[in-house]
Structure formats: structure tokens, C-alpha cells
Coordinates of C-alpha atoms and ligand atoms in Angstrom, one line a residue:
X1331 CA 90.2 118.5 103.0
X1332 CA 90.5 117.8 106.7
X1333 CA 91.7 120.5 109.0
X1334 CA 94.9 118.5 109.8
X1335 CA 95.6 118.0 106.1
X1336 CA 95.6 121.8 105.6
X1337 CA 98.4 121.9 108.3
X1338 CA 100.5 119.3 106.6
X1339 CA 104.1 120.1 106.1
X1340 CA 103.9 123.5 107.8
X1341 CA 106.2 124.5 110.6
X1342 CA 105.0 125.4 114.1
X1343 CA 105.2 129.1 115.1
X1344 CA 108.2 129.7 117.4
X1345 CA 109.4 132.7 119.3
X1346 CA 112.3 133.4 116.9
X1347 CA 114.7 135.8 118.6
X1348 CA 112.0 137.7 120.4
X1349 CA 113.7 138.3 123.7
X1350 CA 112.0 136.8 126.8
X1351 CA 111.0 139.7 129.0
X1352 CA 111.3 139.6 132.8
X1353 CA 108.1 138.5 134.4
X1354 CA 106.1 141.2 136.4
X1355 CA 102.5 139.9 136.0
X1356 CA 100.9 136.6 137.0
X1357 CA 97.7 136.2 135.1
X1358 CA 95.0 133.7 136.1
X1359 CA 92.9 132.4 133.2
X1360 CA 94.9 132.2 129.9
X1361 CA 91.8 131.8 127.6
X1362 CA 91.2 133.5 124.3
X1363 CA 90.1 136.8 125.8
X1364 CA 93.3 137.2 127.8
X1365 CA 95.4 136.5 124.7
X1366 CA 93.3 138.9 122.6
X1367 CA 93.3 141.7 125.2
X1368 CA 95.6 141.8 128.2
X1369 CA 98.6 140.3 126.5
X1370 CA 98.2 142.5 123.4
X1371 CA 98.0 145.7 125.5
X1372 CA 100.9 144.6 127.5
X1373 CA 103.1 143.9 124.5
X1374 CA 102.2 147.4 123.1
X1375 CA 103.0 149.0 126.5
X1376 CA 106.5 147.4 126.6
X1377 CA 107.1 148.3 123.0
X1378 CA 106.3 151.9 123.9
X1379 CA 107.9 152.3 127.3
X1380 CA 109.7 149.1 128.2
X1381 CA 109.4 147.6 131.7
X1382 CA 109.6 144.1 133.1
X1383 CA 106.0 143.1 132.4
X1384 CA 106.3 139.6 131.0
X1385 CA 103.3 137.5 132.0
X1386 CA 103.3 134.1 133.7
X1387 CA 99.9 132.8 132.8
X1388 CA 98.2 130.3 135.1
X1389 CA 95.4 127.9 134.2
X1390 CA 93.3 127.0 137.2
X1391 CA 91.8 124.1 135.3
X1392 CA 93.1 122.3 132.2
X1393 CA 96.6 122.0 130.7
X1394 CA 95.1 122.7 127.2
X1395 CA 96.6 126.2 126.6
X1396 CA 100.0 125.3 128.1
X1397 CA 100.2 122.3 125.9
X1398 CA 99.5 124.5 122.9
X1399 CA 101.8 127.4 123.8
X1400 CA 104.8 125.6 125.3
X1401 CA 105.9 124.0 122.0
X1402 CA 105.7 127.5 120.4
X1403 CA 107.9 129.1 123.1
X1404 CA 104.7 130.7 124.4
X1405 CA 104.4 132.9 121.4
X1406 CA 101.1 133.1 119.4
X1407 CA 99.4 135.1 116.7
X1408 CA 96.7 137.6 117.4
X1409 CA 94.5 138.2 114.4
X1410 CA 92.4 141.4 114.1
X1411 CA 89.4 140.7 111.9
X1412 CA 89.0 144.1 110.3
X1413 CA 86.5 144.7 107.5
X1414 CA 89.4 145.4 105.2
X1415 CA 91.1 142.1 106.0
X1416 CA 92.9 140.3 108.8
X1417 CA 96.0 141.8 110.5
X1418 CA 98.3 139.5 112.3
X1419 CA 100.8 140.2 115.1
X1420 CA 102.9 137.8 117.0
X1421 CA 102.6 138.3 120.7
X1422 CA 105.5 137.2 122.8
X1423 CA 104.9 138.6 126.3
X1424 CA 104.0 135.3 127.9
X1425 CA 107.0 133.9 129.7
X1426 CA 105.5 130.7 131.0
X1427 CA 102.2 128.9 131.5
X1428 CA 101.5 127.0 134.8
X1429 CA 98.7 124.5 135.3
X1430 CA 97.5 124.9 138.9
X1431 CA 96.0 121.4 139.5
X1432 CA 99.3 119.9 138.4
X1433 CA 101.4 121.9 140.9
X1434 CA 99.7 124.5 143.1
X1435 CA 102.8 125.1 145.1
X1436 CA 104.6 126.3 142.0
X1437 CA 101.8 128.7 141.2
X1438 CA 101.9 130.1 144.8
X1439 CA 105.7 130.5 144.5
X1440 CA 105.3 132.4 141.3
X1441 CA 102.7 134.7 142.8
X1442 CA 104.8 135.3 145.9
X1443 CA 107.9 136.3 143.9
X1444 CA 109.0 139.9 144.6
X1445 CA 109.2 140.7 140.9
X1446 CA 105.5 140.2 140.5
X1447 CA 103.6 143.5 141.0
X1448 CA 100.3 142.6 139.5
X1449 CA 98.0 139.5 139.5
X1450 CA 95.4 140.0 136.8
X1451 CA 92.5 137.7 136.1
X1452 CA 90.1 136.6 133.4
X1453 CA 88.5 133.7 135.2
X1454 CA 84.9 134.4 134.1
X1455 CA 82.1 135.2 136.5
X1456 CA 82.0 131.8 138.2
X1457 CA 85.7 132.0 139.1
X1458 CA 85.0 134.4 142.0
X1459 CA 83.0 131.8 143.9
X1460 CA 80.4 134.4 144.9
X1461 CA 76.7 134.4 144.9
X1462 CA 75.8 136.3 141.7
X1463 CA 72.7 137.9 143.2
X1464 CA 74.5 139.4 146.2
X1465 CA 78.2 139.5 145.3
X1466 CA 79.2 137.8 148.6
X1467 CA 81.7 135.0 148.7
X1468 CA 80.0 131.6 149.1
X1469 CA 81.7 130.0 152.1
X1470 CA 79.7 126.8 151.2
X1471 CA 81.2 126.7 147.7
X1472 CA 83.0 123.4 147.3
X1473 CA 86.3 125.0 146.1
X1474 CA 86.2 127.6 149.0
X1475 CA 85.6 124.9 151.6
X1476 CA 88.5 122.9 150.1
X1477 CA 90.8 125.9 150.0
X1478 CA 90.1 126.9 153.6
X1479 CA 90.9 123.3 154.7
X1480 CA 94.0 123.0 152.4
X1481 CA 95.6 126.4 152.3
X1482 CA 98.8 125.1 150.7
X1483 CA 97.1 123.5 147.7
X1484 CA 94.3 125.8 146.7
X1485 CA 92.0 125.4 143.7
X1486 CA 90.1 128.7 143.5
X1487 CA 91.2 132.1 142.6
X1488 CA 90.4 133.5 146.1
X1489 CA 92.3 130.6 147.6
X1490 CA 95.4 131.3 145.5
X1491 CA 95.3 135.1 146.0
X1492 CA 95.0 134.9 149.8
X1493 CA 97.6 132.2 150.2
X1494 CA 100.1 134.1 148.0
X1495 CA 99.4 137.4 149.8
X1496 CA 100.0 135.6 153.1
X1497 CA 103.4 134.3 151.8
X1498 CA 104.4 137.8 150.8
X1499 CA 103.4 139.2 154.1
X1500 CA 105.4 136.6 155.9
X1501 CA 108.5 137.4 153.8
X1502 CA 108.1 141.2 154.2
X1503 CA 107.3 141.7 150.5
X1504 CA 104.7 144.3 149.5
X1505 CA 101.5 142.9 148.1
X1506 CA 100.6 142.8 144.4
X1507 CA 97.8 144.7 142.8
X1508 CA 94.8 142.4 142.1
X1509 CA 93.3 143.3 138.8
X1510 CA 90.0 141.8 137.9
X1511 CA 89.3 141.9 134.1
X1512 CA 86.0 140.0 134.2
X1513 CA 82.6 141.3 133.3
X1514 CA 81.2 141.9 136.8
X1515 CA 79.7 145.0 138.3
X1516 CA 82.3 147.0 140.1
X1517 CA 84.7 144.1 139.6
X1518 CA 87.5 145.7 141.8
X1519 CA 85.3 146.0 144.8
X1520 CA 83.7 142.6 144.3
X1521 CA 87.1 141.0 144.1
X1522 CA 88.2 142.8 147.2
X1523 CA 85.1 141.7 149.1
X1524 CA 85.6 138.1 148.0
X1525 CA 89.3 138.1 148.9
X1526 CA 88.7 139.8 152.3
X1527 CA 85.9 137.4 153.2
X1528 CA 88.2 134.4 152.4
X1529 CA 91.1 135.9 154.3
X1530 CA 88.8 136.7 157.3
X1531 CA 87.8 133.1 157.4
X1532 CA 91.4 132.0 157.3
X1533 CA 93.3 134.6 159.3
X1534 CA 91.7 137.9 160.5
X1535 CA 95.2 139.6 160.9
X1536 CA 96.0 138.7 157.3
X1537 CA 92.7 140.1 156.3
X1538 CA 93.5 143.4 158.0
X1539 CA 96.9 143.6 156.3
X1540 CA 95.3 142.9 152.8
X1541 CA 92.6 145.6 153.5
X1542 CA 95.2 148.1 154.3
X1543 CA 98.0 147.3 151.9
X1544 CA 96.5 145.7 148.8
X1545 CA 94.9 147.4 145.9
X1546 CA 91.9 146.1 143.8
X1547 CA 91.4 148.6 140.9
X1548 CA 88.2 148.2 138.9
X1549 CA 88.3 147.7 135.2
X1550 CA 85.9 147.7 132.2
X1551 CA 87.1 145.4 129.5
X1552 CA 85.7 145.1 126.0
X1553 CA 86.6 143.1 122.9
X1554 CA 84.5 140.5 121.2
X1555 CA 86.6 137.3 121.1
X1556 CA 85.0 134.0 120.1
X1557 CA 86.7 130.8 121.2
X1558 CA 89.4 129.7 118.7
X1559 CA 88.3 126.9 116.4
X1560 CA 90.1 124.3 114.3
X1561 CA 88.9 126.3 111.2
X1562 CA 90.7 129.4 112.6
X1563 CA 93.9 127.5 113.0
X1564 CA 93.6 126.1 109.4
X1565 CA 92.8 129.6 108.0
X1566 CA 95.9 131.1 109.7
X1567 CA 98.1 128.3 108.4
X1568 CA 96.8 129.0 104.9
X1569 CA 97.5 132.8 105.1
X1570 CA 100.6 132.9 107.3
X1571 CA 102.2 129.6 106.3
X1572 CA 102.8 128.3 109.8
X1573 CA 100.8 126.4 112.4
X1574 CA 99.7 128.2 115.6
X1575 CA 97.4 126.2 117.8
X1576 CA 97.1 129.0 120.3
X1577 CA 96.1 131.8 117.8
X1578 CA 93.2 134.1 118.7
X1579 CA 90.9 136.0 116.3
X1580 CA 88.8 139.0 117.4
X1581 CA 87.1 142.2 116.3
X1582 CA 89.1 145.5 115.8
X1583 CA 87.2 147.3 118.6
X1584 CA 88.7 147.4 122.0
X1585 CA 88.2 149.4 125.2
X1586 CA 89.9 149.2 128.5
X1587 CA 88.9 151.5 131.3
X1588 CA 91.0 151.2 134.5
X1589 CA 90.9 152.8 137.9
X1590 CA 94.4 154.1 138.4
X1591 CA 95.0 152.6 141.9
X1592 CA 98.0 150.2 141.8
X1593 CA 100.3 149.2 144.7
X1594 CA 103.3 151.5 144.4
X1595 CA 101.9 152.9 141.2
X1596 CA 103.6 150.0 139.5
X1597 CA 101.9 149.1 136.2
X1598 CA 102.7 148.8 132.5
X1599 CA 102.1 151.8 130.2
X1600 CA 98.8 150.4 128.9
X1601 CA 97.9 153.8 127.6
X1602 CA 100.1 152.9 124.6
X1603 CA 97.2 150.7 123.4
X1604 CA 94.6 153.3 124.3
X1605 CA 93.7 152.2 127.8
X1606 CA 91.8 155.0 129.7
X1607 CA 92.8 155.6 133.3
X1608 CA 90.0 157.2 135.3
X1609 CA 88.9 157.7 138.8
X1610 CA 85.5 156.0 138.5
X1611 CA 85.1 153.0 136.4
X1612 CA 81.6 152.0 137.6
X1613 CA 79.7 154.2 135.1
X1614 CA 81.7 152.6 132.2
X1615 CA 81.1 149.1 133.6
X1616 CA 77.4 149.7 133.9
X1617 CA 77.1 151.0 130.4
X1618 CA 79.0 148.0 129.0
X1619 CA 77.4 145.3 131.1
X1620 CA 73.9 146.5 130.4
X1621 CA 74.2 147.8 126.8
X1622 CA 76.6 145.1 125.4
X1623 CA 76.4 142.1 127.6
X1624 CA 72.7 142.5 128.3
X1625 CA 71.8 142.4 124.6
X1626 CA 74.4 139.8 123.9
X1627 CA 72.7 137.4 126.4
X1628 CA 69.3 138.3 125.0
X1629 CA 70.4 137.5 121.5
X1630 CA 72.1 134.3 122.7
X1631 CA 69.1 132.7 124.4
X1632 CA 66.4 133.9 121.9
X1633 CA 68.6 133.5 118.9
X1634 CA 69.6 130.0 119.9
X1635 CA 65.9 129.0 120.4
X1636 CA 65.1 130.5 117.0
X1637 CA 67.8 128.2 115.5
X1638 CA 70.6 130.8 114.9
X1639 CA 74.2 129.6 115.4
X1640 CA 76.0 133.0 115.7
X1641 CA 75.3 136.5 116.8
X1642 CA 75.9 137.9 113.3
X1643 CA 73.3 135.5 111.9
X1644 CA 70.9 136.4 114.7
X1645 CA 71.1 140.2 114.0
X1646 CA 70.9 139.6 110.3
X1647 CA 67.3 138.8 111.0
X1648 CA 65.6 142.2 111.1
X1649 CA 63.2 141.2 113.8
X1650 CA 66.1 140.5 116.2
X1651 CA 68.0 143.7 115.2
X1652 CA 64.7 145.7 115.9
X1653 CA 64.3 143.9 119.2
X1654 CA 67.6 145.0 120.6
X1655 CA 67.3 148.5 119.2
X1656 CA 64.0 148.8 121.1
X1657 CA 65.5 147.2 124.2
X1658 CA 68.3 149.7 124.3
X1659 CA 65.9 152.6 123.7
X1660 CA 63.1 151.8 126.0
X1661 CA 64.5 149.6 128.8
X1662 CA 68.3 149.8 128.9
X1663 CA 69.6 153.3 128.1
X1664 CA 67.1 155.0 130.5
X1665 CA 68.8 153.2 133.4
X1666 CA 72.4 154.0 132.4
X1667 CA 74.0 157.2 133.6
X1668 CA 76.3 158.2 130.6
X1669 CA 79.9 158.0 131.5
X1670 CA 82.1 161.0 130.8
X1671 CA 82.8 161.3 127.0
X1672 CA 80.3 158.6 126.0
X1673 CA 77.2 159.2 123.9
X1674 CA 74.8 156.2 124.6
X1675 CA 72.7 156.2 121.4
X1676 CA 75.9 156.3 119.4
X1677 CA 77.5 153.6 121.6
X1678 CA 74.5 151.3 121.0
X1679 CA 74.5 151.9 117.3
X1680 CA 78.2 151.0 117.2
X1681 CA 77.4 147.8 119.1
X1682 CA 74.9 146.7 116.5
X1683 CA 77.5 147.3 113.8
X1684 CA 80.0 145.2 115.9
X1685 CA 77.5 142.4 116.2
X1686 CA 77.0 142.4 112.4
X1687 CA 80.7 141.9 111.7
X1688 CA 80.4 138.7 109.5
X1689 CA 84.0 137.7 110.1
X1690 CA 83.3 137.1 113.8
X1691 CA 81.6 133.8 114.3
X1692 CA 80.5 134.2 117.9
X1693 CA 78.3 131.3 118.8
X1694 CA 75.0 131.9 120.6
X1695 CA 75.7 128.7 122.5
X1696 CA 79.0 130.1 123.8
X1697 CA 77.5 133.3 125.1
X1698 CA 74.5 131.4 126.6
X1699 CA 77.0 129.6 128.9
X1700 CA 76.9 130.4 132.7
X1701 CA 73.7 132.4 132.5
X1702 CA 73.1 132.0 136.3
X1703 CA 76.3 133.9 136.8
X1704 CA 75.6 136.5 134.2
X1705 CA 71.9 137.4 134.4
X1706 CA 72.0 139.5 137.6
X1707 CA 74.4 142.2 136.3
X1708 CA 73.4 141.9 132.6
X1709 CA 69.6 142.0 132.8
X1710 CA 68.2 141.8 136.4
X1711 CA 69.7 145.0 137.8
X1712 CA 68.4 146.8 134.7
X1713 CA 64.9 145.3 135.4
X1714 CA 65.1 146.5 139.1
X1715 CA 66.0 150.0 138.1
X1716 CA 63.1 150.2 135.7
X1717 CA 60.7 148.9 138.2
X1718 CA 61.9 151.4 140.8
X1719 CA 61.3 154.2 138.2
X1720 CA 57.8 152.8 137.4
X1721 CA 58.6 151.7 133.9
X1722 CA 57.4 148.4 132.5
X1723 CA 60.0 145.8 131.3
X1724 CA 58.3 143.6 128.6
X1725 CA 61.5 143.1 126.6
X1726 CA 63.8 142.4 129.5
X1727 CA 61.1 139.9 130.7
X1728 CA 61.2 138.3 127.3
X1729 CA 65.0 137.9 127.6
X1730 CA 64.7 136.3 131.0
X1731 CA 61.9 134.0 129.8
X1732 CA 64.3 133.0 126.9
X1733 CA 66.9 132.1 129.4
X1734 CA 64.3 130.1 131.4
X1735 CA 63.3 128.2 128.2
X1736 CA 67.0 127.6 127.4
X1737 CA 67.9 126.2 130.8
X1738 CA 64.9 123.9 130.6
X1739 CA 67.2 121.9 128.4
X1740 CA 65.0 121.3 125.3
X1741 CA 65.0 123.4 122.1
X1742 CA 61.9 124.2 119.9
X1743 CA 62.5 121.1 117.8
X1744 CA 62.5 118.8 120.9
X1745 CA 66.3 118.4 120.8
X1746 CA 68.4 118.5 124.0
X1747 CA 70.3 121.7 124.6
X1748 CA 73.9 121.3 126.0
X1749 CA 73.4 123.7 128.9
X1750 CA 76.8 124.8 130.4
X1751 CA 76.3 126.4 133.7
X1752 CA 77.6 125.7 137.2
X1753 CA 74.0 125.6 138.3
X1754 CA 72.8 123.5 135.3
X1755 CA 71.4 120.7 137.4
X1756 CA 69.5 123.0 139.8
X1757 CA 68.1 125.0 136.9
X1758 CA 66.9 121.9 135.1
X1759 CA 65.4 120.5 138.3
X1760 CA 63.6 123.8 139.0
X1761 CA 62.2 123.9 135.5
X1762 CA 61.2 120.2 135.6
X1763 CA 59.5 120.7 139.0
X1764 CA 56.6 122.7 137.5
X1765 CA 54.1 121.4 134.9
X1766 CA 52.7 124.8 133.9
X1767 CA 54.5 127.9 132.7
X1768 CA 53.6 129.7 136.0
X1769 CA 55.0 126.9 138.1
X1770 CA 58.3 126.6 136.1
X1771 CA 58.8 130.4 136.2
X1772 CA 58.0 130.5 139.9
X1773 CA 60.5 127.7 140.6
X1774 CA 63.3 129.4 138.7
X1775 CA 62.5 132.8 140.3
X1776 CA 62.9 131.1 143.7
X1777 CA 66.6 130.5 143.1
X1778 CA 68.2 133.0 145.5
X1779 CA 71.7 132.9 144.0
X1780 CA 70.2 134.4 140.8
X1781 CA 67.1 136.4 141.8
X1782 CA 66.9 138.7 144.8
X1783 CA 63.7 138.3 146.8
X1784 CA 62.5 141.9 146.0
X1785 CA 62.7 141.2 142.3
X1786 CA 61.3 137.7 142.3
X1787 CA 58.3 138.8 144.4
X1788 CA 57.5 141.8 142.2
X1789 CA 54.4 140.9 140.3
X1790 CA 55.1 143.4 137.5
X1791 CA 58.2 141.4 136.7
X1792 CA 57.0 137.9 137.3
X1793 CA 53.7 138.2 135.4
X1794 CA 55.6 139.7 132.4
X1795 CA 58.1 136.7 132.5
X1796 CA 55.2 134.2 132.7
X1797 CA 53.4 135.9 129.7
X1798 CA 56.6 135.8 127.7
X1799 CA 57.3 132.2 128.6
X1800 CA 53.8 131.2 127.6
X1801 CA 54.3 133.0 124.2
X1802 CA 57.7 131.3 123.6
X1803 CA 56.2 127.9 124.2
X1804 CA 53.1 128.6 122.1
X1805 CA 54.7 130.4 119.1
X1806 CA 58.4 129.9 119.2
X1807 CA 61.1 132.5 119.7
X1808 CA 61.3 133.8 116.1
X1809 CA 57.6 134.7 116.1
X1810 CA 57.6 136.2 119.6
X1811 CA 60.6 138.4 118.7
X1812 CA 58.9 139.5 115.5
X1813 CA 55.7 140.4 117.4
X1814 CA 57.6 142.2 120.2
Ligands
CS2_749 C1 79.9 137.7 125.9 C2 81.2 138.5 126.3 O1 80.4 135.4 126.2 C3 79.8 136.4 126.6 O2 79.0 136.3 127.6 O3 78.8 138.5 126.2 O4 82.2 137.6 126.4 C4 81.5 139.6 125.3 O5 81.8 139.1 124.0 C5 82.6 140.5 125.8 O6 82.2 140.9 127.1 C6 82.8 141.6 124.9 O7 83.7 142.5 125.5

């Protein structure tokens, strides 16, 4: 039976009589994670305490999600894949979806509206247009160069934020809070830095106003949410009896830690869904980026090379489960100061159980995307901390070597890998420029947007990466992981 046949004769989900809330949030990046996380928390907040927190979602790239959500009145189903079975909820907090490339002026007008108090973002690492190794805005980024030259028709998130803030300032309207919900270290401060650098280049007085008036709280976000597939849509049609092309499916676990620093203290009551408001998010972010995302990326590269399609399949192989348990114990947890109320060994044990959830089909290939943007905060800062403390890093070096093999573009069977990364061409060229393992590793370590000089030049690290790379080529990822 084809996927479409399973949908035959079923009606499309609609909003029913769910009342359209007033819009208080513009959200950049309406992907699966936003629909599984921010929107769900916001619906729960409004159910608990009300407030005008409807969300106008903005896609900075494709019309895809708008085209799926609009015929459904912007309602969709969120599906929690709990071990005891799926739980569905219809989420109806989205009031509109705008597609920036179609009409950037409309997006700017929405962001400048006085009813908007928060602009939140899930635009992934590369959406910040920064250099991943340093966290600085790249003024030579093509979208940033474009946006500085064409301020009324931006393409990038920094371009939209700064232009919309300029419009508010000109009208005498208070700024909105900028809420980054991406997996970046100290994401609030990073966002502030990027926005101020852009504003400084455009209009220094505006930059001073933003620095004084705007707020950029840091957040730690966590919920494993694979991309929605045609099979997910068909399964929901089977069980719920309607078609929902914008449904999302995710694990039961969720954690949202937020720095409570909003312009005019205006925000939804996200506590209703369990959000934790704290003074210092950095410790939570470091724990999550290093313990979760660090091992996720490790499993993605090495698991993909070993021929595994999903994370659950990868950790069902005891050699891989042991690898990440040892990685946590010997090279990750020793670098993570425990955040208040968190027990790191228990946190890591719970992570392994989350990875094992068989209902979550999270593809290694999906997590392997954009490694150049992810490695610094997921693996490399952990490496640097260990080296500073005089500890060796054989397993982190293996993870980095796995990434290097992966971005070389050829799997262990000699088949091409579809490497998705904004630096894919440069990575491939660096890998191809060397003929030996040493030369390939050296060429990749020389990429300054990924590796800081102090790390690239540290022989304890580079020799470990070369050794792991040689072993991966000679024996294959499965055997190397089993021997590690
Ligand atoms: C994953 C994350 O795709 C990836 O790179 O590591 O999206 C991960 O699933 C989330 O951060 C979990 O909260």
C-alpha cells in the first residue's frame, strides 16, 4: 500500500472551533523541533494562565511548512511517543506562517508590531552566520553582506532582527526579547554578540540602543524530535482518522531551562509545561551540549560509517553503547560542572535509555548534518578542557576522526555519502587535498572556522586523531569502536 493510498478518503485536520489567539510571538524557524517544543509549551502556558501569546511563525527559507499548515488552519498534531503508546494533542497556537523570501517586508512588519513581545528562534547553528570556532559574526558571510547592502529585504536572522528593532526604535516602540532556542553554547550571549556586530556595521547608534534596551536570555532546550516522515503521516492517519501533513512525533522527555530576563518581564507562563527559570543557564547548556549532543554526533558519524540508519539501531550494538558510556565517564563528565539539581551519572544513564527508545527513528544521517557548525561546542571544547587538565582524549579523537571520514564523502562500501553542511565543499576539498591520513587530518585541522589554532596545533590531539583515522580506514568503524 502506498503512503498516499493510506490517506485516501480521510479528511484534513482543521482548527475546528479552537479560537485564534492574539499574536505575541514571532518565531523564526518553524521546523519539527519548534512544533514539538516551543509551540507545545506555549499552548500549555496559555491553557494555564492565558495571555496573548499566539505565534506567527516565519520560515527564512522554504514555503514547505506554510503550505502544509495553511490548509489546516495552522493547527497540527503533536504526538508523544511514550513506551506505553502514542499520545496525541492538537496544537493551535500558530496564528500564521510567513515565508521570508516571498515577502521580507511583511515579515519585518510583523516583527515590528507593538503586540510582539518576543522573537524566538530555532534556526539551527548555521542560522547565526557566525564562525563556529569563535562565535563572532562573519561579516564576509554572503547573507550578511547581502543584508547590510539591502536592509529592507534581509535574508538572515541577524538581518531581520536588526532591521525590525530599528523600525521599533523609529516608532518609539520598546524592543522585543530575542530568545535563541538553538543548541549553541551560551546562546543568549552569542545571539547578542551577533546582533550587535551586525547593528554596529549598519548603524552604531542603533547598536547602542539595542545594547541598552534589548534582552537576549539564554536557554537550554532538549527534546529528541526526528524529522517527520511520510510514514509518520500515514501512521497518524491510521490511528487518528485524519490527515495531518504537519504532524510531529517526539520522545516524552523534555527540558527547557531559561534565563529569566525578558523585556518588561513579558513572557508566557512556560512554567506550566515544566520550564525552569534560572539565573545561570550556562551550566545546563554545557551539560546538555557535551553529554547529549556530543555523544549524539559521535554515534551519528561512527554509526553511519558502521552502516546503522538510526540512533536506536546504533546503541542496540553493545560496542556502541559501551563506547558512549566510557566516553561520558572518562572524557565528558570530568569536564562538566554539574548544574544545580542535576546528577551527571544519572543524567547520562537516562540519555542512553532515551537513545534506545525504539519508537524514535532518528537517522544518523540527520544528526550528521552541519557538523562544521556543531563540532566546536559538542566535542572540541570538551577536548580542549581535557587537554588543559592533562587528560588524554582517545575517544573524543575517535569521534572527530569519524567526522573527518564522513565529510570525506565516501562510506566504507565505497558509496557516496550525501554530506549536508554549509562547508561541505571546503571539507571535501580539504580531505581530497591529502593523500595520506596525516595529510587529510592536517588539512581539515587547518580549517579555522572549526578548529582554533591552539587545538589544531596540540600534538596530543592531532596525533590521536590521525591514529583513529588510520584505524577507521584500515579496520572500519564497527571494529574500531569494538576495540576502543
Ligand atoms: C541532534 C539534536 O540533530 C542533532 O544534531 O543532536 O537535534 C538533538 O536531538 C536535540 O538537541 C535533543 O534535544
